[in-house]
Coordinates of C-alpha atoms in Angstrom, one line a residue:
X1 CA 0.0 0.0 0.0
X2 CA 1.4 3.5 -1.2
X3 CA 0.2 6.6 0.3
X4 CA 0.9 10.5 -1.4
X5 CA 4.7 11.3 -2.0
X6 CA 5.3 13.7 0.9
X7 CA 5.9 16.2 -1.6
X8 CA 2.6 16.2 -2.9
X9 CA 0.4 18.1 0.0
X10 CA -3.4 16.7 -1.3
X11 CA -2.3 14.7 -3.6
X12 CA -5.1 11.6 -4.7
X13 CA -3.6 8.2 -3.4
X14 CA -2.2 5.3 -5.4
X15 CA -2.9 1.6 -3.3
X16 CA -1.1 -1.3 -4.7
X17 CA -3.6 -4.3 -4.5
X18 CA -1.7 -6.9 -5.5
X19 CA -0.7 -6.3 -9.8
X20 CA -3.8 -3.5 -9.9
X21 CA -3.3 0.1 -8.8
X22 CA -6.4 2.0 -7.1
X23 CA -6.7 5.7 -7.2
X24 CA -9.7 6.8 -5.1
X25 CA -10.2 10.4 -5.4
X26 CA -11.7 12.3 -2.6
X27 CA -13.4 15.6 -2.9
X28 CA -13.5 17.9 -5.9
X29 CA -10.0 17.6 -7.6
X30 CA -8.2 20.5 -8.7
X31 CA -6.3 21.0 -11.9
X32 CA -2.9 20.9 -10.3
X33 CA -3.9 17.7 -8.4
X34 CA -5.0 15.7 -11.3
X35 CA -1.7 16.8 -13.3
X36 CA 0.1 15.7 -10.5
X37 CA -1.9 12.4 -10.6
X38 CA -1.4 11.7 -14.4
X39 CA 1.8 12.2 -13.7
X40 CA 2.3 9.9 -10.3
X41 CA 0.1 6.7 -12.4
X42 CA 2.5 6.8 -15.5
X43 CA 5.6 6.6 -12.9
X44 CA 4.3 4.1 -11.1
X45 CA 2.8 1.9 -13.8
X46 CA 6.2 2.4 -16.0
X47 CA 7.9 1.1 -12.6
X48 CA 5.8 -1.7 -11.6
X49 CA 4.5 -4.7 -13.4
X50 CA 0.7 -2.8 -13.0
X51 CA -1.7 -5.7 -14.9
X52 CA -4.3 -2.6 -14.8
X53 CA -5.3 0.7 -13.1
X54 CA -8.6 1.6 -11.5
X55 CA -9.9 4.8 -10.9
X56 CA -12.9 5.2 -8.5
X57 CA -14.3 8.4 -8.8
X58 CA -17.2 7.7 -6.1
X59 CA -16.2 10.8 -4.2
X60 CA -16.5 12.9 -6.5
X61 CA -19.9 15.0 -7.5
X62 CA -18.8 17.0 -11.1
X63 CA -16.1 16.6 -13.3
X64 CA -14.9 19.4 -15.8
X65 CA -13.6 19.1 -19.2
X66 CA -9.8 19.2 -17.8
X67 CA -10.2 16.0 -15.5
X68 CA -11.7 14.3 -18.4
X69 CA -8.9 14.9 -20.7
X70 CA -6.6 13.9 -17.9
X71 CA -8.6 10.4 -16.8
X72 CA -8.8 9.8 -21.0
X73 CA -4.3 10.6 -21.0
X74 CA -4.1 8.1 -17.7
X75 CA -5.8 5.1 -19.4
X76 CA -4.3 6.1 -22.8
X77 CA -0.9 6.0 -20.7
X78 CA -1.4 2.8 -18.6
X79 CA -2.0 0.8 -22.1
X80 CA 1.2 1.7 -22.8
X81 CA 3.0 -0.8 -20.7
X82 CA 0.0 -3.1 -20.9
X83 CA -1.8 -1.9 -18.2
X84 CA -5.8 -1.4 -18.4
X85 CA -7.7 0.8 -17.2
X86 CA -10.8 0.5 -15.3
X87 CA -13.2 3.7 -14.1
X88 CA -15.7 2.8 -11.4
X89 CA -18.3 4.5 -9.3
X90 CA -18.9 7.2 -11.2
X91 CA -22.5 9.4 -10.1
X92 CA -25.3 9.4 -12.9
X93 CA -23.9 13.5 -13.1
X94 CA -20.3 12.4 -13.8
X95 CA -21.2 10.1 -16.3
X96 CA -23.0 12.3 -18.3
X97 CA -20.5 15.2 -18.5
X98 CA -17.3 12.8 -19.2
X99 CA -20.2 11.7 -22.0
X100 CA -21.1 15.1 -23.1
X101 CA -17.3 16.0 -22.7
X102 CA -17.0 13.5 -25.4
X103 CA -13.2 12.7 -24.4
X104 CA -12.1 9.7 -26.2
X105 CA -11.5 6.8 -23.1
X106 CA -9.6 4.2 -25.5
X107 CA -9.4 0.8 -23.5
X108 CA -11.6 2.2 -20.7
X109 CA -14.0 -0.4 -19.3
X110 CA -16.3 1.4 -16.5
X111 CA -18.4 -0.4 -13.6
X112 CA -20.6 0.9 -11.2
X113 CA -18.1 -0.3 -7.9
X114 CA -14.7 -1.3 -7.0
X115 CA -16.1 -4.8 -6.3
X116 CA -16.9 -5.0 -9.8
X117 CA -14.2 -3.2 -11.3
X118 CA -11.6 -5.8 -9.9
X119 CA -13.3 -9.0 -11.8
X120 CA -12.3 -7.9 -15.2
X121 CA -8.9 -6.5 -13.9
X122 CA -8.5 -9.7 -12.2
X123 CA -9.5 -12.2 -15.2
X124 CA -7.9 -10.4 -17.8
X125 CA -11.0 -9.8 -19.1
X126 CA -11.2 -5.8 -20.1
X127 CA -11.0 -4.7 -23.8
X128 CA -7.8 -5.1 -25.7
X129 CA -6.9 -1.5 -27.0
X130 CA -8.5 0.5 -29.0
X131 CA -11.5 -2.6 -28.7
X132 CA -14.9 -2.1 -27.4
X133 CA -15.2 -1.1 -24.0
X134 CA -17.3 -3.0 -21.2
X135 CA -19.9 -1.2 -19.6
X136 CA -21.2 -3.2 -16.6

């Protein structure tokens, strides 16, 4: 388990569970925060042998245009190295905006909990890139 780099007042955790890294935001993130956070997964994913990342966005009540462009950069990053991506508890509020956003989420699958975001992270069952995504 990995908590914030010291030098990162506020900044959104990363948890190692096993192969899969969790990001659980918490409150409204900022624009600095989440460029700090694309920047933390793609360092820890490049340094790791990360089988996938999942995002939980539970906490969170709006998201604007910039932290959709940044969630669509992480999962575009993570399938770099073979990692997937996996966004999960998203409100009915967030997933319209990231829809009417209309960022491009290559290799995304979303789920409505962490429970169920772990299954296909697990099994090796998400999307190959640039497939069709899961929507569970």
């Amino acid at each position: 388990m990995t908590l914030p780099h010291p030098g990162h007042p506020g900044a959104v955790p990363i948890l190692a569970l096993e192969d899969i890294l969790l990001v659980t935001f918490q409150g409204e993130p900022h624009d600095a925060m989440a460029e700090q956070l694309q920047q933390d997964v793609a360092h820890r994913v490049a340094g790791s042998a990360a089988a996938g990342v999942l995002i939980d966005l539970s906490g969170v009540e709006m998201v604007d245009s910039f932290l959709g462009r940044v969630i669509a950069e992480i999962a575009a990053g993570a399938r770099l190295p073979a990692a997937r991506t996996v966004l999960c508890g998203m409100r009915p509020a967030v997933a319209t905006t990231l829809v009417e956003l209309g960022p491009t989420l290559p290799g995304l699958v979303t789920t409505l909990d962490v429970e169920r975001a772990l299954e296909p992270l697990r099994h090796g069952a998400c999307a190959a890139p640039g497939g069709p995504e899961g929507g569970t």
